[in-house]
Amino acid sequence: MTTVTATRVLRSEWTKLASVPSNAWLALGTIVAAAGTAYGLGMFVRAGDGRSGSWVVTSGFVLAQVGFGVLGALVGASEHTTGTARTTFTTVPRRLPILVAQVQVTAGAALTTAVAALGASYLATIPARAGGAPALDLSVPGASRAVLGFVVASVAVALLGVALGALLRRPADAIVTAVMLTLVGDRFLAANPGPVTDTIRALLPSSGARLLQDDAALAALDASTRGPQLGLWGGGVVVVVWVLVVLAAAAYRLRCHDVR
């Protein structure tokens, strides 16, 4: 009888992720969405518009985050809808190693996709920079953090998708919830500024997008808000707390409730 180890569980989850062709297409679509959005938005930016070179390159995150959230939600929930979860959790009766492995493989896939999307966005915005958009200057305060923040925020959204998928166990429910928390809710609240809406907005996982802003952009955001000022790392702390709390809830449901 084959012994269940963490390495074998991880290898099994990676095989599940890599063997589904739609996941590769989803990753490719995410890269194209990031680069295409950065190209489109970058063409309208000119020096003196208040947008930095790092913003031009990372602006595709606004749509790419949907792809990362969908990837995570499918990893966390798909087995529950197909019924194969019963087989999986019979093989690994302690259950939680499965969730840990799903987090690991999703983080790896999201990290690879985010780096590729960042490179594609840089290449796609060459015409914008030639046309007058500011160049990517990593010596600008916070610019390096903003570029790295694209990758970190992308992985965080993917892990939030895993957690929601494992908690809700329905891909559609998890995807809609992820989109509401990371995109729609933020846009709606931003259109209705005020002390209450700005406070709610600051506490949503969409605050993780602050990681993509340089120092000047963050200072402008904090100066304009009527809610809490999150500073340099506040957005990162908010999204990490969301990921950990939802993962803990998913782990509790997985550990204490039936798998059907």
PDB file of C-alpha atoms in Angstrom:
ATOM      1  CA  MET A   1       0.000   0.000   0.000  1.00  0.00           C
ATOM      2  CA  THR A   2       1.363   3.435  -0.995  1.00  0.00           C
ATOM      3  CA  THR A   3       1.952   5.779   1.948  1.00  0.00           C
ATOM      4  CA  VAL A   4       0.306   9.198   1.739  1.00  0.00           C
ATOM      5  CA  THR A   5       2.963  11.883   2.120  1.00  0.00           C
ATOM      6  CA  ALA A   6       2.910  15.661   1.682  1.00  0.00           C
ATOM      7  CA  THR A   7       5.117  15.356  -1.406  1.00  0.00           C
ATOM      8  CA  ARG A   8       2.800  12.819  -3.049  1.00  0.00           C
ATOM      9  CA  VAL A   9      -0.268  14.906  -2.270  1.00  0.00           C
ATOM     10  CA  LEU A  10       1.445  17.969  -3.730  1.00  0.00           C
ATOM     11  CA  ARG A  11       2.443  16.039  -6.852  1.00  0.00           C
ATOM     12  CA  SER A  12      -1.125  14.777  -7.231  1.00  0.00           C
ATOM     13  CA  GLU A  13      -2.601  18.274  -6.991  1.00  0.00           C
ATOM     14  CA  TRP A  14      -0.077  19.606  -9.499  1.00  0.00           C
ATOM     15  CA  THR A  15      -0.987  16.795 -11.912  1.00  0.00           C
ATOM     16  CA  LYS A  16      -4.664  17.721 -11.567  1.00  0.00           C
ATOM     17  CA  LEU A  17      -3.898  21.386 -12.287  1.00  0.00           C
ATOM     18  CA  ALA A  18      -1.536  20.794 -15.184  1.00  0.00           C
ATOM     19  CA  SER A  19      -3.580  18.044 -16.858  1.00  0.00           C
ATOM     20  CA  VAL A  20      -6.645  20.231 -17.418  1.00  0.00           C
ATOM     21  CA  PRO A  21      -6.152  22.065 -20.755  1.00  0.00           C
ATOM     22  CA  SER A  22      -8.526  24.867 -19.791  1.00  0.00           C
ATOM     23  CA  ASN A  23      -6.148  25.940 -17.000  1.00  0.00           C
ATOM     24  CA  ALA A  24      -3.371  26.575 -19.535  1.00  0.00           C
ATOM     25  CA  TRP A  25      -5.785  28.564 -21.694  1.00  0.00           C
ATOM     26  CA  LEU A  26      -6.901  30.491 -18.615  1.00  0.00           C
ATOM     27  CA  ALA A  27      -3.288  31.390 -17.815  1.00  0.00           C
ATOM     28  CA  LEU A  28      -2.703  32.462 -21.420  1.00  0.00           C
ATOM     29  CA  GLY A  29      -5.893  34.528 -21.403  1.00  0.00           C
ATOM     30  CA  THR A  30      -4.795  36.218 -18.178  1.00  0.00           C
ATOM     31  CA  ILE A  31      -1.453  37.157 -19.714  1.00  0.00           C
ATOM     32  CA  VAL A  32      -3.168  38.518 -22.833  1.00  0.00           C
ATOM     33  CA  ALA A  33      -5.692  40.456 -20.722  1.00  0.00           C
ATOM     34  CA  ALA A  34      -2.919  42.046 -18.661  1.00  0.00           C
ATOM     35  CA  ALA A  35      -0.835  43.004 -21.691  1.00  0.00           C
ATOM     36  CA  GLY A  36      -3.818  44.136 -23.767  1.00  0.00           C
ATOM     37  CA  THR A  37      -5.200  46.324 -20.998  1.00  0.00           C
ATOM     38  CA  ALA A  38      -1.792  47.847 -20.273  1.00  0.00           C
ATOM     39  CA  TYR A  39      -1.369  48.566 -24.005  1.00  0.00           C
ATOM     40  CA  GLY A  40      -4.799  50.175 -24.292  1.00  0.00           C
ATOM     41  CA  LEU A  41      -4.546  52.314 -21.157  1.00  0.00           C
ATOM     42  CA  GLY A  42      -0.919  53.212 -21.818  1.00  0.00           C
ATOM     43  CA  MET A  43      -1.746  54.724 -25.208  1.00  0.00           C
ATOM     44  CA  PHE A  44      -3.780  57.433 -23.448  1.00  0.00           C
ATOM     45  CA  VAL A  45      -1.083  58.374 -20.888  1.00  0.00           C
ATOM     46  CA  ARG A  46       1.232  61.305 -21.441  1.00  0.00           C
ATOM     47  CA  ALA A  47       4.008  62.783 -19.304  1.00  0.00           C
ATOM     48  CA  GLY A  48       2.481  65.158 -16.756  1.00  0.00           C
ATOM     49  CA  ASP A  49      -0.797  63.204 -16.495  1.00  0.00           C
ATOM     50  CA  GLY A  50       0.132  62.129 -12.985  1.00  0.00           C
ATOM     51  CA  ARG A  51       0.680  58.507 -14.055  1.00  0.00           C
ATOM     52  CA  SER A  52       4.070  56.862 -13.546  1.00  0.00           C
ATOM     53  CA  GLY A  53       5.884  54.391 -15.762  1.00  0.00           C
ATOM     54  CA  SER A  54       5.232  51.600 -13.259  1.00  0.00           C
ATOM     55  CA  TRP A  55       1.490  52.374 -13.463  1.00  0.00           C
ATOM     56  CA  VAL A  56       1.591  52.048 -17.262  1.00  0.00           C
ATOM     57  CA  VAL A  57       3.218  48.595 -17.074  1.00  0.00           C
ATOM     58  CA  THR A  58       1.088  47.226 -14.214  1.00  0.00           C
ATOM     59  CA  SER A  59      -2.273  48.764 -15.202  1.00  0.00           C
ATOM     60  CA  GLY A  60      -3.389  45.456 -16.748  1.00  0.00           C
ATOM     61  CA  PHE A  61      -3.908  44.082 -13.241  1.00  0.00           C
ATOM     62  CA  VAL A  62      -7.403  45.566 -13.246  1.00  0.00           C
ATOM     63  CA  LEU A  63      -8.584  42.801 -15.622  1.00  0.00           C
ATOM     64  CA  ALA A  64      -5.876  40.186 -15.033  1.00  0.00           C
ATOM     65  CA  GLN A  65      -6.982  39.756 -11.403  1.00  0.00           C
ATOM     66  CA  VAL A  66     -10.202  38.185 -12.668  1.00  0.00           C
ATOM     67  CA  GLY A  67      -8.177  35.414 -14.314  1.00  0.00           C
ATOM     68  CA  PHE A  68      -6.170  34.797 -11.142  1.00  0.00           C
ATOM     69  CA  GLY A  69      -9.339  34.633  -9.054  1.00  0.00           C
ATOM     70  CA  VAL A  70     -10.982  32.188 -11.489  1.00  0.00           C
ATOM     71  CA  LEU A  71      -7.893  29.947 -11.466  1.00  0.00           C
ATOM     72  CA  GLY A  72      -7.933  29.738  -7.689  1.00  0.00           C
ATOM     73  CA  ALA A  73     -11.681  29.194  -7.462  1.00  0.00           C
ATOM     74  CA  LEU A  74     -11.530  26.308  -9.949  1.00  0.00           C
ATOM     75  CA  VAL A  75      -8.705  24.635  -8.025  1.00  0.00           C
ATOM     76  CA  GLY A  76     -10.558  24.952  -4.718  1.00  0.00           C
ATOM     77  CA  ALA A  77     -14.067  24.005  -5.865  1.00  0.00           C
ATOM     78  CA  SER A  78     -14.010  21.896  -9.019  1.00  0.00           C
ATOM     79  CA  GLU A  79     -13.625  18.538  -7.282  1.00  0.00           C
ATOM     80  CA  HIS A  80     -16.695  19.200  -5.153  1.00  0.00           C
ATOM     81  CA  THR A  81     -18.880  19.748  -8.231  1.00  0.00           C
ATOM     82  CA  THR A  82     -17.564  16.773 -10.198  1.00  0.00           C
ATOM     83  CA  GLY A  83     -17.858  14.400  -7.238  1.00  0.00           C
ATOM     84  CA  THR A  84     -14.202  13.369  -7.359  1.00  0.00           C
ATOM     85  CA  ALA A  85     -13.699  14.982  -3.940  1.00  0.00           C
ATOM     86  CA  ARG A  86     -15.068  11.825  -2.321  1.00  0.00           C
ATOM     87  CA  THR A  87     -12.310   9.780  -3.923  1.00  0.00           C
ATOM     88  CA  THR A  88      -9.652  12.356  -3.081  1.00  0.00           C
ATOM     89  CA  PHE A  89     -10.592  12.616   0.589  1.00  0.00           C
ATOM     90  CA  THR A  90     -10.956   8.857   0.937  1.00  0.00           C
ATOM     91  CA  THR A  91      -7.357   8.588  -0.232  1.00  0.00           C
ATOM     92  CA  VAL A  92      -6.231  11.447   2.071  1.00  0.00           C
ATOM     93  CA  PRO A  93      -8.613  11.175   5.051  1.00  0.00           C
ATOM     94  CA  ARG A  94      -6.877  13.918   7.081  1.00  0.00           C
ATOM     95  CA  ARG A  95      -8.147  16.332   4.357  1.00  0.00           C
ATOM     96  CA  LEU A  96      -6.128  19.436   5.295  1.00  0.00           C
ATOM     97  CA  PRO A  97      -2.997  18.311   3.355  1.00  0.00           C
ATOM     98  CA  ILE A  98      -5.158  18.550   0.232  1.00  0.00           C
ATOM     99  CA  LEU A  99      -5.984  22.197   0.936  1.00  0.00           C
ATOM    100  CA  VAL A 100      -2.334  22.963   1.724  1.00  0.00           C
ATOM    101  CA  ALA A 101      -1.249  21.352  -1.553  1.00  0.00           C
ATOM    102  CA  GLN A 102      -3.902  23.279  -3.493  1.00  0.00           C
ATOM    103  CA  VAL A 103      -2.580  26.517  -1.999  1.00  0.00           C
ATOM    104  CA  GLN A 104       0.978  25.595  -2.981  1.00  0.00           C
ATOM    105  CA  VAL A 105       0.254  24.603  -6.589  1.00  0.00           C
ATOM    106  CA  THR A 106      -2.011  27.609  -7.130  1.00  0.00           C
ATOM    107  CA  ALA A 107       0.623  29.966  -5.741  1.00  0.00           C
ATOM    108  CA  GLY A 108       3.205  28.449  -8.079  1.00  0.00           C
ATOM    109  CA  ALA A 109       0.945  28.677 -11.131  1.00  0.00           C
ATOM    110  CA  ALA A 110      -0.142  32.217 -10.277  1.00  0.00           C
ATOM    111  CA  LEU A 111       3.448  33.324  -9.672  1.00  0.00           C
ATOM    112  CA  THR A 112       4.564  31.985 -13.054  1.00  0.00           C
ATOM    113  CA  THR A 113       1.588  33.525 -14.836  1.00  0.00           C
ATOM    114  CA  ALA A 114       2.064  36.885 -13.112  1.00  0.00           C
ATOM    115  CA  VAL A 115       5.742  37.093 -14.076  1.00  0.00           C
ATOM    116  CA  ALA A 116       4.862  36.239 -17.678  1.00  0.00           C
ATOM    117  CA  ALA A 117       2.022  38.800 -17.646  1.00  0.00           C
ATOM    118  CA  LEU A 118       4.355  41.450 -16.283  1.00  0.00           C
ATOM    119  CA  GLY A 119       6.913  40.768 -19.019  1.00  0.00           C
ATOM    120  CA  ALA A 120       4.212  40.783 -21.705  1.00  0.00           C
ATOM    121  CA  SER A 121       2.837  44.070 -20.339  1.00  0.00           C
ATOM    122  CA  TYR A 122       6.278  45.656 -20.451  1.00  0.00           C
ATOM    123  CA  LEU A 123       6.678  44.679 -24.108  1.00  0.00           C
ATOM    124  CA  ALA A 124       3.112  45.705 -24.979  1.00  0.00           C
ATOM    125  CA  THR A 125       3.605  49.205 -23.574  1.00  0.00           C
ATOM    126  CA  ILE A 126       6.714  49.979 -25.654  1.00  0.00           C
ATOM    127  CA  PRO A 127       4.573  51.875 -28.244  1.00  0.00           C
ATOM    128  CA  ALA A 128       2.939  53.874 -25.437  1.00  0.00           C
ATOM    129  CA  ARG A 129       6.326  54.894 -24.041  1.00  0.00           C
ATOM    130  CA  ALA A 130       7.525  55.809 -27.530  1.00  0.00           C
ATOM    131  CA  GLY A 131       4.421  57.966 -27.916  1.00  0.00           C
ATOM    132  CA  GLY A 132       4.995  60.030 -24.786  1.00  0.00           C
ATOM    133  CA  ALA A 133       3.951  57.861 -21.838  1.00  0.00           C
ATOM    134  CA  PRO A 134       6.509  57.955 -18.983  1.00  0.00           C
ATOM    135  CA  ALA A 135       9.243  55.322 -19.053  1.00  0.00           C
ATOM    136  CA  LEU A 136       9.511  52.657 -16.366  1.00  0.00           C
ATOM    137  CA  ASP A 137      12.071  54.133 -13.960  1.00  0.00           C
ATOM    138  CA  LEU A 138      12.816  51.840 -11.013  1.00  0.00           C
ATOM    139  CA  SER A 139      14.684  54.669  -9.247  1.00  0.00           C
ATOM    140  CA  VAL A 140      11.345  56.437  -8.665  1.00  0.00           C
ATOM    141  CA  PRO A 141      10.395  55.927  -4.981  1.00  0.00           C
ATOM    142  CA  GLY A 142       8.097  52.920  -4.750  1.00  0.00           C
ATOM    143  CA  ALA A 143       8.391  51.925  -8.432  1.00  0.00           C
ATOM    144  CA  SER A 144      10.249  48.673  -7.681  1.00  0.00           C
ATOM    145  CA  ARG A 145       7.688  47.822  -5.016  1.00  0.00           C
ATOM    146  CA  ALA A 146       4.884  48.526  -7.482  1.00  0.00           C
ATOM    147  CA  VAL A 147       6.332  46.121 -10.069  1.00  0.00           C
ATOM    148  CA  LEU A 148       6.876  43.417  -7.442  1.00  0.00           C
ATOM    149  CA  GLY A 149       3.433  44.244  -6.063  1.00  0.00           C
ATOM    150  CA  PHE A 150       1.871  43.152  -9.370  1.00  0.00           C
ATOM    151  CA  VAL A 151       3.162  39.628  -8.748  1.00  0.00           C
ATOM    152  CA  VAL A 152       2.353  39.579  -5.021  1.00  0.00           C
ATOM    153  CA  ALA A 153      -1.184  40.925  -5.491  1.00  0.00           C
ATOM    154  CA  SER A 154      -1.836  38.441  -8.325  1.00  0.00           C
ATOM    155  CA  VAL A 155      -0.809  35.493  -6.136  1.00  0.00           C
ATOM    156  CA  ALA A 156      -2.924  36.845  -3.262  1.00  0.00           C
ATOM    157  CA  VAL A 157      -6.034  37.055  -5.467  1.00  0.00           C
ATOM    158  CA  ALA A 158      -5.446  33.487  -6.706  1.00  0.00           C
ATOM    159  CA  LEU A 159      -5.135  32.217  -3.110  1.00  0.00           C
ATOM    160  CA  LEU A 160      -8.303  34.086  -2.147  1.00  0.00           C
ATOM    161  CA  GLY A 161      -9.969  32.224  -5.029  1.00  0.00           C
ATOM    162  CA  VAL A 162      -8.739  28.870  -3.660  1.00  0.00           C
ATOM    163  CA  ALA A 163     -10.047  29.722  -0.211  1.00  0.00           C
ATOM    164  CA  LEU A 164     -13.449  30.813  -1.524  1.00  0.00           C
ATOM    165  CA  GLY A 165     -13.666  27.737  -3.757  1.00  0.00           C
ATOM    166  CA  ALA A 166     -12.855  25.364  -0.885  1.00  0.00           C
ATOM    167  CA  LEU A 167     -15.278  27.198   1.418  1.00  0.00           C
ATOM    168  CA  LEU A 168     -18.241  27.613  -0.947  1.00  0.00           C
ATOM    169  CA  ARG A 169     -17.557  24.415  -2.986  1.00  0.00           C
ATOM    170  CA  ARG A 170     -19.203  25.846  -6.106  1.00  0.00           C
ATOM    171  CA  PRO A 171     -16.970  27.451  -8.765  1.00  0.00           C
ATOM    172  CA  ALA A 172     -19.624  29.935  -9.890  1.00  0.00           C
ATOM    173  CA  ASP A 173     -20.319  31.117  -6.336  1.00  0.00           C
ATOM    174  CA  ALA A 174     -16.607  31.443  -5.578  1.00  0.00           C
ATOM    175  CA  ILE A 175     -15.863  33.320  -8.822  1.00  0.00           C
ATOM    176  CA  VAL A 176     -18.726  35.784  -8.356  1.00  0.00           C
ATOM    177  CA  THR A 177     -17.717  36.412  -4.735  1.00  0.00           C
ATOM    178  CA  ALA A 178     -14.070  36.923  -5.707  1.00  0.00           C
ATOM    179  CA  VAL A 179     -14.996  39.382  -8.476  1.00  0.00           C
ATOM    180  CA  MET A 180     -17.284  41.311  -6.126  1.00  0.00           C
ATOM    181  CA  LEU A 181     -14.600  41.535  -3.421  1.00  0.00           C
ATOM    182  CA  THR A 182     -11.675  42.418  -5.667  1.00  0.00           C
ATOM    183  CA  LEU A 183     -13.204  44.452  -8.495  1.00  0.00           C
ATOM    184  CA  VAL A 184     -16.898  45.368  -8.534  1.00  0.00           C
ATOM    185  CA  GLY A 185     -17.231  46.359  -4.873  1.00  0.00           C
ATOM    186  CA  ASP A 186     -14.193  48.625  -5.072  1.00  0.00           C
ATOM    187  CA  ARG A 187     -15.449  50.368  -8.239  1.00  0.00           C
ATOM    188  CA  PHE A 188     -18.920  50.873  -6.784  1.00  0.00           C
ATOM    189  CA  LEU A 189     -17.616  52.309  -3.522  1.00  0.00           C
ATOM    190  CA  ALA A 190     -15.098  54.523  -5.342  1.00  0.00           C
ATOM    191  CA  ALA A 191     -18.005  56.083  -7.263  1.00  0.00           C
ATOM    192  CA  ASN A 192     -19.738  56.954  -3.981  1.00  0.00           C
ATOM    193  CA  PRO A 193     -16.978  58.443  -1.764  1.00  0.00           C
ATOM    194  CA  GLY A 194     -17.641  59.203   1.886  1.00  0.00           C
ATOM    195  CA  PRO A 195     -16.450  58.269   5.388  1.00  0.00           C
ATOM    196  CA  VAL A 196     -18.423  54.997   5.468  1.00  0.00           C
ATOM    197  CA  THR A 197     -17.835  53.859   1.877  1.00  0.00           C
ATOM    198  CA  ASP A 198     -14.132  54.801   2.005  1.00  0.00           C
ATOM    199  CA  THR A 199     -13.737  52.822   5.249  1.00  0.00           C
ATOM    200  CA  ILE A 200     -15.449  49.753   3.774  1.00  0.00           C
ATOM    201  CA  ARG A 201     -13.380  50.106   0.617  1.00  0.00           C
ATOM    202  CA  ALA A 202     -10.142  50.194   2.625  1.00  0.00           C
ATOM    203  CA  LEU A 203     -11.074  46.926   4.347  1.00  0.00           C
ATOM    204  CA  LEU A 204     -11.881  44.977   1.167  1.00  0.00           C
ATOM    205  CA  PRO A 205      -9.270  42.650  -0.391  1.00  0.00           C
ATOM    206  CA  SER A 206      -9.206  45.055  -3.346  1.00  0.00           C
ATOM    207  CA  SER A 207      -6.945  47.170  -1.120  1.00  0.00           C
ATOM    208  CA  GLY A 208      -4.206  44.779  -2.218  1.00  0.00           C
ATOM    209  CA  ALA A 209      -4.082  46.776  -5.468  1.00  0.00           C
ATOM    210  CA  ARG A 210      -2.337  49.493  -3.440  1.00  0.00           C
ATOM    211  CA  LEU A 211       0.778  47.314  -3.718  1.00  0.00           C
ATOM    212  CA  LEU A 212       0.920  48.342  -7.387  1.00  0.00           C
ATOM    213  CA  GLN A 213       1.185  52.058  -6.598  1.00  0.00           C
ATOM    214  CA  ASP A 214       4.413  54.007  -6.167  1.00  0.00           C
ATOM    215  CA  ASP A 215       5.006  56.285  -3.162  1.00  0.00           C
ATOM    216  CA  ALA A 216       3.532  59.400  -4.790  1.00  0.00           C
ATOM    217  CA  ALA A 217       0.357  57.581  -5.872  1.00  0.00           C
ATOM    218  CA  LEU A 218      -0.105  56.093  -2.388  1.00  0.00           C
ATOM    219  CA  ALA A 219       0.321  59.516  -0.790  1.00  0.00           C
ATOM    220  CA  ALA A 220      -2.330  60.912  -3.149  1.00  0.00           C
ATOM    221  CA  LEU A 221      -4.716  58.052  -2.307  1.00  0.00           C
ATOM    222  CA  ASP A 222      -4.271  58.568   1.430  1.00  0.00           C
ATOM    223  CA  ALA A 223      -4.723  62.337   1.062  1.00  0.00           C
ATOM    224  CA  SER A 224      -7.990  61.952  -0.837  1.00  0.00           C
ATOM    225  CA  THR A 225      -9.649  59.244   1.284  1.00  0.00           C
ATOM    226  CA  ARG A 226     -12.139  60.011   4.053  1.00  0.00           C
ATOM    227  CA  GLY A 227     -11.544  56.586   5.561  1.00  0.00           C
ATOM    228  CA  PRO A 228      -8.438  55.075   7.189  1.00  0.00           C
ATOM    229  CA  GLN A 229      -5.068  55.889   5.647  1.00  0.00           C
ATOM    230  CA  LEU A 230      -3.364  52.541   5.041  1.00  0.00           C
ATOM    231  CA  GLY A 231       0.137  53.824   4.251  1.00  0.00           C
ATOM    232  CA  LEU A 232       2.727  51.859   2.276  1.00  0.00           C
ATOM    233  CA  TRP A 233       1.920  48.321   3.364  1.00  0.00           C
ATOM    234  CA  GLY A 234      -1.628  48.573   4.678  1.00  0.00           C
ATOM    235  CA  GLY A 235      -3.199  47.243   1.480  1.00  0.00           C
ATOM    236  CA  GLY A 236      -0.921  44.196   1.576  1.00  0.00           C
ATOM    237  CA  VAL A 237      -1.830  43.506   5.201  1.00  0.00           C
ATOM    238  CA  VAL A 238      -5.560  43.737   4.403  1.00  0.00           C
ATOM    239  CA  VAL A 239      -5.449  41.246   1.531  1.00  0.00           C
ATOM    240  CA  VAL A 240      -3.227  38.813   3.504  1.00  0.00           C
ATOM    241  CA  VAL A 241      -5.678  38.885   6.419  1.00  0.00           C
ATOM    242  CA  TRP A 242      -8.540  38.157   4.007  1.00  0.00           C
ATOM    243  CA  VAL A 243      -6.682  35.192   2.517  1.00  0.00           C
ATOM    244  CA  LEU A 244      -5.794  33.738   5.943  1.00  0.00           C
ATOM    245  CA  VAL A 245      -9.281  34.212   7.418  1.00  0.00           C
ATOM    246  CA  VAL A 246     -11.094  32.656   4.443  1.00  0.00           C
ATOM    247  CA  LEU A 247      -8.550  29.820   4.288  1.00  0.00           C
ATOM    248  CA  ALA A 248      -9.127  29.159   8.002  1.00  0.00           C
ATOM    249  CA  ALA A 249     -12.899  29.054   7.425  1.00  0.00           C
ATOM    250  CA  ALA A 250     -12.415  26.680   4.477  1.00  0.00           C
ATOM    251  CA  ALA A 251     -10.127  24.464   6.570  1.00  0.00           C
ATOM    252  CA  TYR A 252     -12.700  24.346   9.375  1.00  0.00           C
ATOM    253  CA  ARG A 253     -15.496  23.340   6.985  1.00  0.00           C
ATOM    254  CA  LEU A 254     -13.260  20.773   5.322  1.00  0.00           C
ATOM    255  CA  ARG A 255     -12.190  19.309   8.677  1.00  0.00           C
ATOM    256  CA  CYS A 256     -15.549  19.289  10.442  1.00  0.00           C
ATOM    257  CA  HIS A 257     -18.204  18.809   7.738  1.00  0.00           C
ATOM    258  CA  ASP A 258     -19.038  16.052   5.291  1.00  0.00           C
ATOM    259  CA  VAL A 259     -17.600  16.037   1.781  1.00  0.00           C
ATOM    260  CA  ARG A 260     -20.222  15.194  -0.849  1.00  0.00           C
TER     261      ARG A 260
END
